[in-house]
Structure formats: structure tokens, C-alpha cells
Coordinates of C-alpha atoms and ligand atoms in Angstrom, one line a residue:
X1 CA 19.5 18.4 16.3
X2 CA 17.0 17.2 13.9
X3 CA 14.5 14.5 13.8
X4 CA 14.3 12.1 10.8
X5 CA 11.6 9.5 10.6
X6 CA 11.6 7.5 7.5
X7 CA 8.2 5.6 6.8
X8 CA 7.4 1.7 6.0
X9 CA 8.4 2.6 2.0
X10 CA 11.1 4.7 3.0
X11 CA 12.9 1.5 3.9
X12 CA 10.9 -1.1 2.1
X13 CA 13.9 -2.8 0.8
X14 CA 17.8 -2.6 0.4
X15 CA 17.5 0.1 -2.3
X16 CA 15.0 2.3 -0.2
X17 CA 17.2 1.8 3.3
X18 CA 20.5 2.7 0.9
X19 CA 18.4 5.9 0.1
X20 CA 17.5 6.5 3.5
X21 CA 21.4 6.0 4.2
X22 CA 22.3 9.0 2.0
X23 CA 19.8 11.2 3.3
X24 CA 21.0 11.0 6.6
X25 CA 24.3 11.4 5.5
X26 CA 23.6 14.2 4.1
X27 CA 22.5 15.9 7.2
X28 CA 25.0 14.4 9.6
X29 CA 26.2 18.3 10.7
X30 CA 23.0 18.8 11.6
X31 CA 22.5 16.2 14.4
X32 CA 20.2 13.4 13.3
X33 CA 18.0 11.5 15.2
X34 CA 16.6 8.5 13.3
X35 CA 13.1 7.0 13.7
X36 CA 12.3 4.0 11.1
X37 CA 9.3 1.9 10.4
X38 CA 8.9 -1.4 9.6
X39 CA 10.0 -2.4 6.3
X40 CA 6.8 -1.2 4.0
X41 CA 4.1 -4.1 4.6
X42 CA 5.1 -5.8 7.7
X43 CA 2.9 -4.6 10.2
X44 CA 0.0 -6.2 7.7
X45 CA 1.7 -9.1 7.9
X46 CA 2.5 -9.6 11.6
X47 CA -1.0 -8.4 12.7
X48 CA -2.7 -11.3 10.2
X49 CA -0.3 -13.6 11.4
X50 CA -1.3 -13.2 14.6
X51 CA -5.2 -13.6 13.4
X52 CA -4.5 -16.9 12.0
X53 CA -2.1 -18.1 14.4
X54 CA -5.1 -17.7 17.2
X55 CA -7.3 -19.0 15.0
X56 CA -5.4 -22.1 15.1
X57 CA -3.6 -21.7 11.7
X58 CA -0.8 -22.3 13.1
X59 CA 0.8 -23.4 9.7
X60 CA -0.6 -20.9 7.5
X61 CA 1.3 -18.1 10.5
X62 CA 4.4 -20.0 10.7
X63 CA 4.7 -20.3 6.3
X64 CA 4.1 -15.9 6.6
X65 CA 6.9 -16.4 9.5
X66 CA 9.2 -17.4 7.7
X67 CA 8.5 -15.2 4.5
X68 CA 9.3 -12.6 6.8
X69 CA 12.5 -14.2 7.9
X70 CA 13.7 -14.7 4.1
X71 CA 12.8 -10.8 3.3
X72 CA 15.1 -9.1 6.0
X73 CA 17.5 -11.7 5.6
X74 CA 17.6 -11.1 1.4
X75 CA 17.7 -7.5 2.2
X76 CA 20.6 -8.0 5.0
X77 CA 22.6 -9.7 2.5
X78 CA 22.3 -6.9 -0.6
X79 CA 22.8 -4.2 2.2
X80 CA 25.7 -6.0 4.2
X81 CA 27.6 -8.1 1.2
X82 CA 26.8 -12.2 1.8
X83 CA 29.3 -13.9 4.0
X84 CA 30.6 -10.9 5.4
X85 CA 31.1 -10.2 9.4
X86 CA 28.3 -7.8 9.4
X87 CA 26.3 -9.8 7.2
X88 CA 26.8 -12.7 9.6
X89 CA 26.2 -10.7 12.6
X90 CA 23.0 -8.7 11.8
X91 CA 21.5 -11.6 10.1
X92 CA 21.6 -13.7 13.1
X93 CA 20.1 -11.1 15.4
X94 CA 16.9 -10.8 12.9
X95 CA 16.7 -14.3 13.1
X96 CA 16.3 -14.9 16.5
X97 CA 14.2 -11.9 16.9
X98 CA 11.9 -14.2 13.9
X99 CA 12.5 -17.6 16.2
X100 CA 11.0 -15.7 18.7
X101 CA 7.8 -14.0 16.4
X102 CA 7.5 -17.9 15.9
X103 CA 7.1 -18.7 19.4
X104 CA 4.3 -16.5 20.2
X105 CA 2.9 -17.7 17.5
X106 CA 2.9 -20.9 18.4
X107 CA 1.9 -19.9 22.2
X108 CA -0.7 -17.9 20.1
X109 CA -2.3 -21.1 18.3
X110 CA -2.0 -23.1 21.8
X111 CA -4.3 -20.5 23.8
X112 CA -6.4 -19.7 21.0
X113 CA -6.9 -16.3 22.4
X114 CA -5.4 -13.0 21.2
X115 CA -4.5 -10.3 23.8
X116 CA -4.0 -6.4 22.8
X117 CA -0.9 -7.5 24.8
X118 CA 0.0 -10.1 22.7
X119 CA -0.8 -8.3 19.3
X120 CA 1.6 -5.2 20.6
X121 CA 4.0 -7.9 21.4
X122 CA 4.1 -9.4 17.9
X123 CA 3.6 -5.7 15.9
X124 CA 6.7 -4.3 17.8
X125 CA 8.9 -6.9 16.0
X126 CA 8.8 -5.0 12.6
X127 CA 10.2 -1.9 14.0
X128 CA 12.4 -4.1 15.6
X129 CA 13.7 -5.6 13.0
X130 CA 14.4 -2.4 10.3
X131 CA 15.7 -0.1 13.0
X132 CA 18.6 -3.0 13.3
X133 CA 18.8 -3.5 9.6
X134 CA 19.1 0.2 8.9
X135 CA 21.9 0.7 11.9
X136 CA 24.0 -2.0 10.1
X137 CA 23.0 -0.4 6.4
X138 CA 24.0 3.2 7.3
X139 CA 27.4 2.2 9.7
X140 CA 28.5 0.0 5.9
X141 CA 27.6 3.3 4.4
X142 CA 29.6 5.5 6.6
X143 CA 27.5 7.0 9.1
X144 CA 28.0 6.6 12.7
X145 CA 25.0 4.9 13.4
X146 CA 23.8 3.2 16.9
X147 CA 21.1 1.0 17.5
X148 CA 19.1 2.5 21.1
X149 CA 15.9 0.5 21.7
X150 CA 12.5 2.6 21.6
X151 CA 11.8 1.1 24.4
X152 CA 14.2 2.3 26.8
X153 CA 12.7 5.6 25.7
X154 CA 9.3 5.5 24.2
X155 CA 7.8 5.1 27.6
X156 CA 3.9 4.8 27.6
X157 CA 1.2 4.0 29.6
X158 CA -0.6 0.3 29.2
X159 CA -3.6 0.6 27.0
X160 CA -2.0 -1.6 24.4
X161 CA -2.5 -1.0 20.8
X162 CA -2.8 2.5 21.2
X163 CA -0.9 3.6 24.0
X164 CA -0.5 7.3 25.2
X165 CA 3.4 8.3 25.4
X166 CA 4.3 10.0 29.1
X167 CA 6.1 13.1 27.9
X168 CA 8.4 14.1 31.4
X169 CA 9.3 10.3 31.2
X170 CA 10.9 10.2 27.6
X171 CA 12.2 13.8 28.1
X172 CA 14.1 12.2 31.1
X173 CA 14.7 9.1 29.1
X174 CA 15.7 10.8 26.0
X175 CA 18.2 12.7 28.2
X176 CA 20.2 9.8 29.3
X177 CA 19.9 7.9 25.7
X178 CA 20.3 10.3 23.1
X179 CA 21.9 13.2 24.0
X180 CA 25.2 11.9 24.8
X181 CA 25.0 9.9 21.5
X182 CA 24.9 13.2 19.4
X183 CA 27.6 14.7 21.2
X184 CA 29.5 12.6 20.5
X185 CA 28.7 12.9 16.6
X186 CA 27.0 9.3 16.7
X187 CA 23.5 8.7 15.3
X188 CA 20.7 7.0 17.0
X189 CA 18.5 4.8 15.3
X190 CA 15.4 3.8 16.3
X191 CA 11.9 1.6 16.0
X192 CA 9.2 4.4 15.5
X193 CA 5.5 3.2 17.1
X194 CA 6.6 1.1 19.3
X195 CA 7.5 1.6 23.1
X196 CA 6.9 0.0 26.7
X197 CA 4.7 0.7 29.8
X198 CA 6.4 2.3 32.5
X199 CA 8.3 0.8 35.5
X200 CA 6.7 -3.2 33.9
X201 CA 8.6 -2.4 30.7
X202 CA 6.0 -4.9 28.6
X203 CA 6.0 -3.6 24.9
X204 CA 3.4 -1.7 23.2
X205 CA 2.5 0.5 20.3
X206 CA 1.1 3.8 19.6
X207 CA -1.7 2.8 17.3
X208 CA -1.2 2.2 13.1
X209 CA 0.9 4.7 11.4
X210 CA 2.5 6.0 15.0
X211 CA 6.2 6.2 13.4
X212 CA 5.3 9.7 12.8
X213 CA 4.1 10.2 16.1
X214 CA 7.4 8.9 17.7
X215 CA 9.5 11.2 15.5
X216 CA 7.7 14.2 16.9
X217 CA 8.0 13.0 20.4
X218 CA 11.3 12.4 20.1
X219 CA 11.6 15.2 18.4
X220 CA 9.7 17.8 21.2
X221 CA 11.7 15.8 23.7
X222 CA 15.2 16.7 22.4
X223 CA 14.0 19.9 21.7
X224 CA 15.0 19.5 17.8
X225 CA 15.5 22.3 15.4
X226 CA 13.3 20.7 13.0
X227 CA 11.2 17.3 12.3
X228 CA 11.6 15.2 9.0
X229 CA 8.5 13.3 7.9
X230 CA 10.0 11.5 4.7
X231 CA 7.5 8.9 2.8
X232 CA 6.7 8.1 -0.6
X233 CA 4.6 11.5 -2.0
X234 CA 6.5 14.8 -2.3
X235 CA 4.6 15.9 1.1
X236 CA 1.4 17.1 1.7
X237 CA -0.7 17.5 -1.4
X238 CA -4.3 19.0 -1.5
X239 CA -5.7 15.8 -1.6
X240 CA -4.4 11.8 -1.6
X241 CA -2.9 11.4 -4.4
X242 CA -4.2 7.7 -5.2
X243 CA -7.6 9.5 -4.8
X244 CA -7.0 12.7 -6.8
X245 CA -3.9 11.8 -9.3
X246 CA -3.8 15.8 -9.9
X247 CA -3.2 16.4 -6.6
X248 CA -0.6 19.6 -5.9
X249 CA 2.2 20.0 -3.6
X250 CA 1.0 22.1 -0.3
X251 CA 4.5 24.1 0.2
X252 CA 3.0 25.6 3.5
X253 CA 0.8 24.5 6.0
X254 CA -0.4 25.9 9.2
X255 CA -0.2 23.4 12.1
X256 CA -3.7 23.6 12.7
X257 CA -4.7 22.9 9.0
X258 CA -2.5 19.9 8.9
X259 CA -3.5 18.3 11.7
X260 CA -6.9 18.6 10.8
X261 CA -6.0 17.0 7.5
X262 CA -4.2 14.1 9.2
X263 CA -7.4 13.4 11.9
X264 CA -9.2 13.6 9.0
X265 CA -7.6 10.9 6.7
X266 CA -4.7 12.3 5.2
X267 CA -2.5 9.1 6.4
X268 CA 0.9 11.0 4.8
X269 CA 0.9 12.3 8.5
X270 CA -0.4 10.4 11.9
X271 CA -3.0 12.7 13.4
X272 CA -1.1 13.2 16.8
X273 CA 2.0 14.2 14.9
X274 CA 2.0 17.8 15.4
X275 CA 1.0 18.4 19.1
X276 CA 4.1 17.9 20.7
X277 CA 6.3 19.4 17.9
X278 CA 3.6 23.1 18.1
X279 CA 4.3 23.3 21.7
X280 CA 7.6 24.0 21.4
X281 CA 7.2 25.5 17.7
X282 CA 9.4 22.8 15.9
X283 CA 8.8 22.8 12.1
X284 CA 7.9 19.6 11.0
X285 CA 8.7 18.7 7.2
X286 CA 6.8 16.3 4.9
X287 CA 9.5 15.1 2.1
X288 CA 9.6 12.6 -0.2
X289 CA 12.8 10.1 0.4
X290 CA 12.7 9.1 -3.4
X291 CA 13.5 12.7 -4.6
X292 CA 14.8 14.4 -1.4
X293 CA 16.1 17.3 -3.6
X294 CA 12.4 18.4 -3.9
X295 CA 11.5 21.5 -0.9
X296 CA 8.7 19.2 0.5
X297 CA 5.8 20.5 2.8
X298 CA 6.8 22.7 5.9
X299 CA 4.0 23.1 8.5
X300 CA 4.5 25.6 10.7
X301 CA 2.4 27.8 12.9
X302 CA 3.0 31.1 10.8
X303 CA 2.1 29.2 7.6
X304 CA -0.1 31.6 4.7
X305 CA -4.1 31.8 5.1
X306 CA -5.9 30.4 2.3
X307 CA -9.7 29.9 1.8
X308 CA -8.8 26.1 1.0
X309 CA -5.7 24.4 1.8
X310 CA -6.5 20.8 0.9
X311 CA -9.6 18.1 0.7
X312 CA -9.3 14.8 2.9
X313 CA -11.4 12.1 3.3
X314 CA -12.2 8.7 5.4
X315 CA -13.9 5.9 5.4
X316 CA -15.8 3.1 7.1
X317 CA -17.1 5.4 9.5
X318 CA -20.1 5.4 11.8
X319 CA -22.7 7.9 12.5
X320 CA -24.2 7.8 15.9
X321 CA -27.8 9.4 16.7
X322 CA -28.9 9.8 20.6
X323 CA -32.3 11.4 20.3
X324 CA -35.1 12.4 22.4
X325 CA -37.8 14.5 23.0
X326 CA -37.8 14.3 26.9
X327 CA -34.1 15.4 27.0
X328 CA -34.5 18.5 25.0
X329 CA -31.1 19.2 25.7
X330 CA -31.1 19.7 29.7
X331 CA -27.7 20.9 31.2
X332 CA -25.7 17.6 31.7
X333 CA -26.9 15.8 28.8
X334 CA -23.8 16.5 27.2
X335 CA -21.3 16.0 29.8
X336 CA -23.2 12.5 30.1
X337 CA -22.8 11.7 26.5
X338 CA -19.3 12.2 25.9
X339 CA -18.6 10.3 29.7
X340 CA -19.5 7.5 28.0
X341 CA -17.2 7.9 24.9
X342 CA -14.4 9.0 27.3
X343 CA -14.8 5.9 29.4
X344 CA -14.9 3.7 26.1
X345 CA -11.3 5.4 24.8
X346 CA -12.9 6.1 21.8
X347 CA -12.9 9.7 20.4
X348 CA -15.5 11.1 18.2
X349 CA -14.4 13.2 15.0
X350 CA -17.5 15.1 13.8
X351 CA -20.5 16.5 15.9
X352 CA -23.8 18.6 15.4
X353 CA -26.8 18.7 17.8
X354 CA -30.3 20.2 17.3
X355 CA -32.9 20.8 20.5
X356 CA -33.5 17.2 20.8
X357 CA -30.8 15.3 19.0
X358 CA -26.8 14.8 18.9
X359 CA -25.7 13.3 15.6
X360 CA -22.0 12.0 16.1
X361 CA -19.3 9.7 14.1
X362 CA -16.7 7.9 15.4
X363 CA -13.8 6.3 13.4
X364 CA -13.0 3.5 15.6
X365 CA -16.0 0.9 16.0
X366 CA -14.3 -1.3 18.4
X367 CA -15.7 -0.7 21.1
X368 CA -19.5 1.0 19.9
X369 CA -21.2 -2.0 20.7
X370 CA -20.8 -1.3 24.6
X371 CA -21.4 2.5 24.0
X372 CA -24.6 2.0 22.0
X373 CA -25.9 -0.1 25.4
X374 CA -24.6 2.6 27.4
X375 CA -25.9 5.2 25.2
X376 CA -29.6 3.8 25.1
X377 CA -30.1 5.0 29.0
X378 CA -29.6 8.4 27.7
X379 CA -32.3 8.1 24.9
X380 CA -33.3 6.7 21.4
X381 CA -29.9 5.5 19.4
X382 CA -29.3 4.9 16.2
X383 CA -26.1 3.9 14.1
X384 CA -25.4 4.0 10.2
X385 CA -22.5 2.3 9.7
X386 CA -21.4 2.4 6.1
X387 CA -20.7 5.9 6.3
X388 CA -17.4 8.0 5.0
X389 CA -16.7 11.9 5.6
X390 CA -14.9 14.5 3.3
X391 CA -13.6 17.5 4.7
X392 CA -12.6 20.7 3.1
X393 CA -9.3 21.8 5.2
X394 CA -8.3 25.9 4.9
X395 CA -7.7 28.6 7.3
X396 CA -10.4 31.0 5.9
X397 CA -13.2 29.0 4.8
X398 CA -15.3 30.2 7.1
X399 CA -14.7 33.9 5.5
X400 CA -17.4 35.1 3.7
X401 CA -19.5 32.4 3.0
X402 CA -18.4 32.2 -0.7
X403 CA -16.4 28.8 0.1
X404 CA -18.9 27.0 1.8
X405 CA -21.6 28.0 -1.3
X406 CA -19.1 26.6 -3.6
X407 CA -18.4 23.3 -1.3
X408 CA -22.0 22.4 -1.1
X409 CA -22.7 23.4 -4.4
X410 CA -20.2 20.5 -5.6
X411 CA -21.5 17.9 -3.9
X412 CA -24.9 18.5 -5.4
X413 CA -26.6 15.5 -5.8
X414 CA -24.4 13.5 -3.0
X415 CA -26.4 12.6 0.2
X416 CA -25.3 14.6 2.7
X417 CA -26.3 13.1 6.1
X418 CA -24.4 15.5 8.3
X419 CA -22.7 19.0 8.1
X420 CA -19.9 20.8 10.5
X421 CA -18.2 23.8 10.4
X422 CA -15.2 23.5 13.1
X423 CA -15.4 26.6 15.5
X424 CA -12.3 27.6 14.5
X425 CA -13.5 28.2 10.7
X426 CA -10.7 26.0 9.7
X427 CA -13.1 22.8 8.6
X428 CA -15.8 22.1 7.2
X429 CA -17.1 18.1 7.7
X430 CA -19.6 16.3 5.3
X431 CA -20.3 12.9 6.8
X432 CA -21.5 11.0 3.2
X433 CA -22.5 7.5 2.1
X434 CA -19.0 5.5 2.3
X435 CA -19.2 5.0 -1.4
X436 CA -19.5 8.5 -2.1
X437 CA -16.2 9.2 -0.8
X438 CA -14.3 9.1 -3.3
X439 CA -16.0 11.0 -5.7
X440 CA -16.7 13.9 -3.0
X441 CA -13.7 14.1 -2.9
X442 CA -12.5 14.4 -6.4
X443 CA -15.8 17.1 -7.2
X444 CA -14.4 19.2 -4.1
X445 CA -10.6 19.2 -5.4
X446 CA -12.2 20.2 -8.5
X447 CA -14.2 22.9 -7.5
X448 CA -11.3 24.6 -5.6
X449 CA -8.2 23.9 -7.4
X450 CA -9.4 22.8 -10.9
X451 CA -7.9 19.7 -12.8
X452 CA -9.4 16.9 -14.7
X453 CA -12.4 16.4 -12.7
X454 CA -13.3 20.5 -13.2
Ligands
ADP1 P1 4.7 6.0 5.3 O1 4.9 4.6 5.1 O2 5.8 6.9 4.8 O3 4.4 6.3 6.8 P2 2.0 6.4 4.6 O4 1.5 5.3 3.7 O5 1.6 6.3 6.0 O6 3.5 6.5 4.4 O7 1.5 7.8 4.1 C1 1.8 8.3 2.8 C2 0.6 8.1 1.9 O8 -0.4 9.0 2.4 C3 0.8 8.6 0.5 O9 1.3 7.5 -0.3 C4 -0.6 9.0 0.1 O10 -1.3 8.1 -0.7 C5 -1.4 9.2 1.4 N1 -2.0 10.5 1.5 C6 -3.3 10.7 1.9 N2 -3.6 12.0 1.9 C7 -2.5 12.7 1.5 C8 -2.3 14.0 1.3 N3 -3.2 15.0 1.5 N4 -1.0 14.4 0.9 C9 -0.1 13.4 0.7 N5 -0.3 12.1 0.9 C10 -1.5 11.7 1.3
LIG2 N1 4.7 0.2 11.1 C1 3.6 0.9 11.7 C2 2.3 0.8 10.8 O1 2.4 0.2 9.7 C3 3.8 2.3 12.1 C4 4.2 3.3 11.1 O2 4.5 2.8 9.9 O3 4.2 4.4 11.3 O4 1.3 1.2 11.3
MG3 MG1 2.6 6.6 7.9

């Protein structure tokens, strides 16, 4: 069995979905499992209209309602033929899966309030919609297809918008579901990000770009020979590509170094991607479904050592400073610190300390107002929000020293507010002014691999 998750572009219209069709068709004696996204820009668009639907925009939601209606239904028609059974058939499922995105918009504009609840509820109905859209597509194109909800198996617990998956209950789940499917030679198809809380069964999602995620849960659950990734670049390259156009093709990549790449903004992968699939060893492959001849990236726990593997970067970041002479760092002070992040759900990317300071950054801001007021018992805070960080991803930078000369010495001139070398060797962290990003980022790839910006 294999896992294939195609991403938002993957499947962005008929063409792409037709695409997607062939590539699953050309595995089908290896077992596919299929994990889709919504079609390439309609998360955006369901999470704005959301926004302006509980703002009380409510015709401004319902005119991007309907937009959505008229793309899945133009799509349904060039996929399915217009007029025919199918066509009929699949086009009037989307459509009342769209009356009802219209009804919680409306209930949206009455209460003027919007729930993480609510927002899950309306985000969900992308998936929803392409995993039916593709079932239809690749049954016209001769696969054996079958629709199974994501949320019969993508069971989660109920912090919604980022909910955590409960692996034994989607083994069990993915028991029942799927394996009887692909004995039979049929194909499942499903909704990628999207699941439900246990036993209540209310929808939720597993945080922006979590298609990848569900593929590799899916994925560790069946116990797959092998995880497919496929998006729009030819896999992982050594840095984004719409940042550094010269960016190469990784062919290898240890598990480790990738998902340090993901965590730190390479978006070709979702950060929690890999953990379930390295627990059970399943390769996971990054390949590009416009030219799925091409070998792709495979990242695997035996993958070759290299002082530099790749160059990622983030922004919109914020750097956190809890300082204080009377602490001095007393046993505790730590454990206290990071209680209040843990109780916050928010996880912190980058850290350094000194004898009487911890300097920190945390990705997520949602919810830093109520840790900076918790963080102020513990001492004097400060935050610095417009921050960004580049990170220099290999599995022997640390080696040496000669790496680490060369990193710094490219970013001479850049502000450097913070510095980390990961314990493992494997990463070394700049946190930078936001708008110095980008160029960071192009001077590193430069130093270490050369190109335009050398
Ligand atoms: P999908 O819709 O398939 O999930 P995403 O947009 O989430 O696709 O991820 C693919 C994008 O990730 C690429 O178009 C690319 O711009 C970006 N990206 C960032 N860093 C990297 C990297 N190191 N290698 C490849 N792609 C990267
Ligand atoms: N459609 C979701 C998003 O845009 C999940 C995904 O594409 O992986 O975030
Ligand atoms: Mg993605």
C-alpha cells in the first residue's frame, strides 16, 4: 500500500485533478491510498469568508459563496462531460455541501461572533468538496475510486484549528475503512486536514497546510510501503524556490533534516509530516505532479550526511526576552517558563539563554498577549515583533566549525539579534529583522551552493 497526497495545486482545476487521475493510475498495483486538498486557493477563500461574514458582510461572503459554487461546478462539468449522469450527480452533492457553507454564513453574520468551531466547520468544506470531485474525476478515468469521509477516520481531539490526531483511534478506524477497500482493489479518496473530535464527531482541522500531515497519518496507520507528497516544485530544493529561483533539487534527505526544514518554513512539507511516517521507517517522497516522471526528493532515515543540506526561512516572527537579575537562572526557572507556553498551546521554535536572560521566538502570536502577562511574574519581558529567522539545515554543520565561519560570514552586515546551534548539530538558527529575510536567505544559498547571488 502506498499513500498519495496531492496538494491544493495538485488539483487546482480539471486539468490538474485529470493529472492527479493518471498518477494514481499509474500506481494502482501498488495499493493507493488517496489524500487531496482543497482545490488550490480555497481555504483563503473560506477562511475570509468567514471574516466578513462575522463581520456582518454578509453580502460581500455570500457573492465569494457563490464564486466558489461556480468553480467546482465549471470544473465538475470539464471533468464529468455537462448533462451527463455523473455530471448531474456530483454537481448536486457540491451544491448542497455550498447551500450549506451559505448557511453558516449567514448564522455567521446573525451572531456576529466567530468560533474556532465555527471556522473548522466552514474550512473542512474545501476538502470536502475536491475529495468528491476527484472520486468522480478518477472513477470517469478508470480507477476504482471510493469516496470515505476523513472524518470517520481522522479522529482528533477538540482544540479546533489545530487539532492533535489520536493515533490508536485512526489505526482502529483506518482498519475498518480502508483496508477492506484495498483488498478489494478499490481506491479510497479522501479530504486531507480535516477530521472530527472523538466520540462528539464535530469537525475540525489540523492547522494550515495539514494535508501532508494526514497523508502520513494515514500513511503510519496502514503501515504503507511508502508516502507520496506531490505539489507543484520537483520536491525539496535547497531553498524556496520563489525565494531563491536557482534553487537545486535535494535527491536525499534525512528525516531529521527535513523536518527541520519544514518547522522552519519550508511549506513544500507540513512540519509534523514526518513523525508518524519515521516511527515506522516509511519513506516519504516529495514529487512534483506536473512532471511525475522526474525521481523527486526521498527522505529517509539513512539519507547522505552533508555539511548543508538546504537554507529555509520564516517570517513575521516574534522574539520574546524574560530577563532578570534576581533569577539568575535558579533551578525551576525554566520548567516555569515553558509551563506557561505549554499551557498557552503555543510552541516556541528557537531558544538561547545567558545567566540572567532567555531570549525565545514563537511563530504563532495568537495567543502571546496572555503569555507576555503571564510571563511578567517571572521577570522583565520584552517582545520584537517584526522579526524573521533563516536557518541553515545539514547533518554536519556543526563539524569543524568551517560551516558556521562561512554562515556568519555571509550575513555580514545583517543584524543578527539571535543565534542557535540545535544540539543535534543539524541547525543553525539566525533570528533577523523580518525584512532581512529574504536576502539572508539568498546570501546563505549562495555562500554554500553558489548561483547568481555568489
Ligand atoms: P501544496 O499545495 O502542494 O501543499 P504548498 O504550497 O503547501 O503546496 O508547498 C509547495 C511550495 O513550497 C512550493 O511552491 C515552494 O514555493 C514552497 N517551498 C518552500 N521551501 C521549499 C523548499 N525548500 N523546497 C521546495 N519547495 C519549497
Ligand atoms: N487546504 C489546507 C490549507 O490550505 C490544507 C492543505 O492544503 O494541506 O491549508
Ligand atoms: Mg502544503
Amino acid at each position: 500500500m502506498i499513500v498519495l497526497k496531492f496538494g491544493g495545486t495538485s488539483v487546482a482545476d480539471a486539468e490538474a485533478i485529470e493529472r492527479a487521475g493518471r498518477i494514481v493510475a499509474s500506481r494502482l498495483d501498488r495499493g493507493p491510498i488517496v489524500v487531496v486538498s482543497a482545490l488550490s486557493g480555497v481555504t483563503n477563500a473560506l477562511l475570509a469568508l468567514a471574516e466578513q461574514a462575522a463581520k456582518g458582510h454578509l453580502i460581500g461572503a455570500l457573492r465569494a459563496v457563490e464564486g466558489l459554487r461556480e468553480r467546482h461546478l465549471a470544473q465538475a462539468e470539464l471533468l464529468l462531460g455537462a448533462g451527463t449522469d455523473e455530471c448531474n450527480e456530483t454537481s448536486a452533492e457540491l451544491s448542497a455541501m455550498i447551500d450549506e457553507l451559505a448557511h453558516l454564513a449567514e448564522a455567521l453574520a446573525t451572531l456576529g461572533d466567530l468560533t474556532p468551531r465555527s471556522l473548522d466547520a466552514i474550512a473542512a468544506i474545501g476538502e470536502k468538496m475536491s475529495s468528491l470531485l476527484c472520486v468522480a474525476a478518477f472513477c470517469k478515468q478508470g480507477v476504482p475510486a471510493v469516496h470515505v469521509d476523513s472524518c470517520d477516520v481522522m479522529i482528533t481531539d477538540a482544540a479546533h484549528t489545530r487539532a492533535e490526531p489520536l493515533p490508536d483511534e485512526i489505526s482502529a478506524a483506518c482498519r475498518t475503512a480502508l483496508l477492506p477497500l484495498v483488498r478489494k482493489k478499490k481506491v479510497p479518496v479522501m479530504g486531507g486536514f480535516i477530521g472530527s473530535v472523538k466520540d462528539t464527531g464535530v469537525i475540525t482541522t489540523l492547522g494550515r497546510g495539514g494535508g501532508d500531515y494526514s497523508a502520513s497519518l494515514f500513511g503510519a496507520a496502514v503501515k504503507a510501503d511508502a508516502i507520496e507528497i506531490w505539489t507543484d516544485v520537483d520536491g525539496m530544493l535547497t531553498a524556496d524556490p520563489r525565494v531563491v529561483p536557482d534553487a537545486r533539487l535535494i535527491a536525499q534527505i534525512a528525516f531529521e533534516e527535513a523536518s527541520e526544514l519544514a518547522s522552519f518554513g519550508a511549506k513544500v512539507l507540513h512540519p509534523n509530516t514526518i513523525a508518524p511516517a519515521v516511527r515506522l521507517g516509511i519513506p516519504v517522497y516529495v514529487l512534483n505532479s506536473r512532471r511525475p516522471e522526474g525521481a523527486g526528493t526521498k527522505i529517509t532515515f539513512d539519507a547522505p550526511k552533508r555539511a548543508v543540506s538546504a537554507i529555509a526561512g520564516k517570517n513575521n516572527v516574534s522574539l520574546v526576552k524574560v530577563g532578570s537579575p534576581r533569577m539568575l537562572l535558579t533551578e525551576g526557572f525554566l520548567r516555569a517558563l515553558f509551563e506557561i507556553f505549554e499551557r498557552n498551546r503555543t510552541s516556541v521554535d528557537v531558544v538561547a539563554t545567558s545567566e540572567v536572560s532567555v531570549s525565545l521566538t514563537v511563530d504563532d502570536a495568537s495567543r502571546l498577549e496572555a503569555i507576555l502577562s503571564d510571563l511578567r511574574e517571572l521577570g522583565d519581558v520584552s517582545v520584537e515583533r517584526a522579526r524573521g529567522i533563516v536557518a541553515v539545515v545539514g547533518g554536519a554543520i556543526s563539524e569543524g566549525g568551517e560551516t558556521m565561519a562561512r554562515a556568519l560570514a555571509a550575513l555580514g552586515g545583517v543584524h543578527v539579534h539571535m543565534l542557535s546551534l540545535s544540539a543535534t548539530g543539524i541547525n543553525l538558527t539566525m533570528v533577523v529583522d523580518d525584512d532581512q529575510v529574504k536576502p539572508a536567505m539568498q546570501r546563505l544559498h549562495a555562500a554554500f551552493f553558489g548561483g547568481a547571488n555568489a
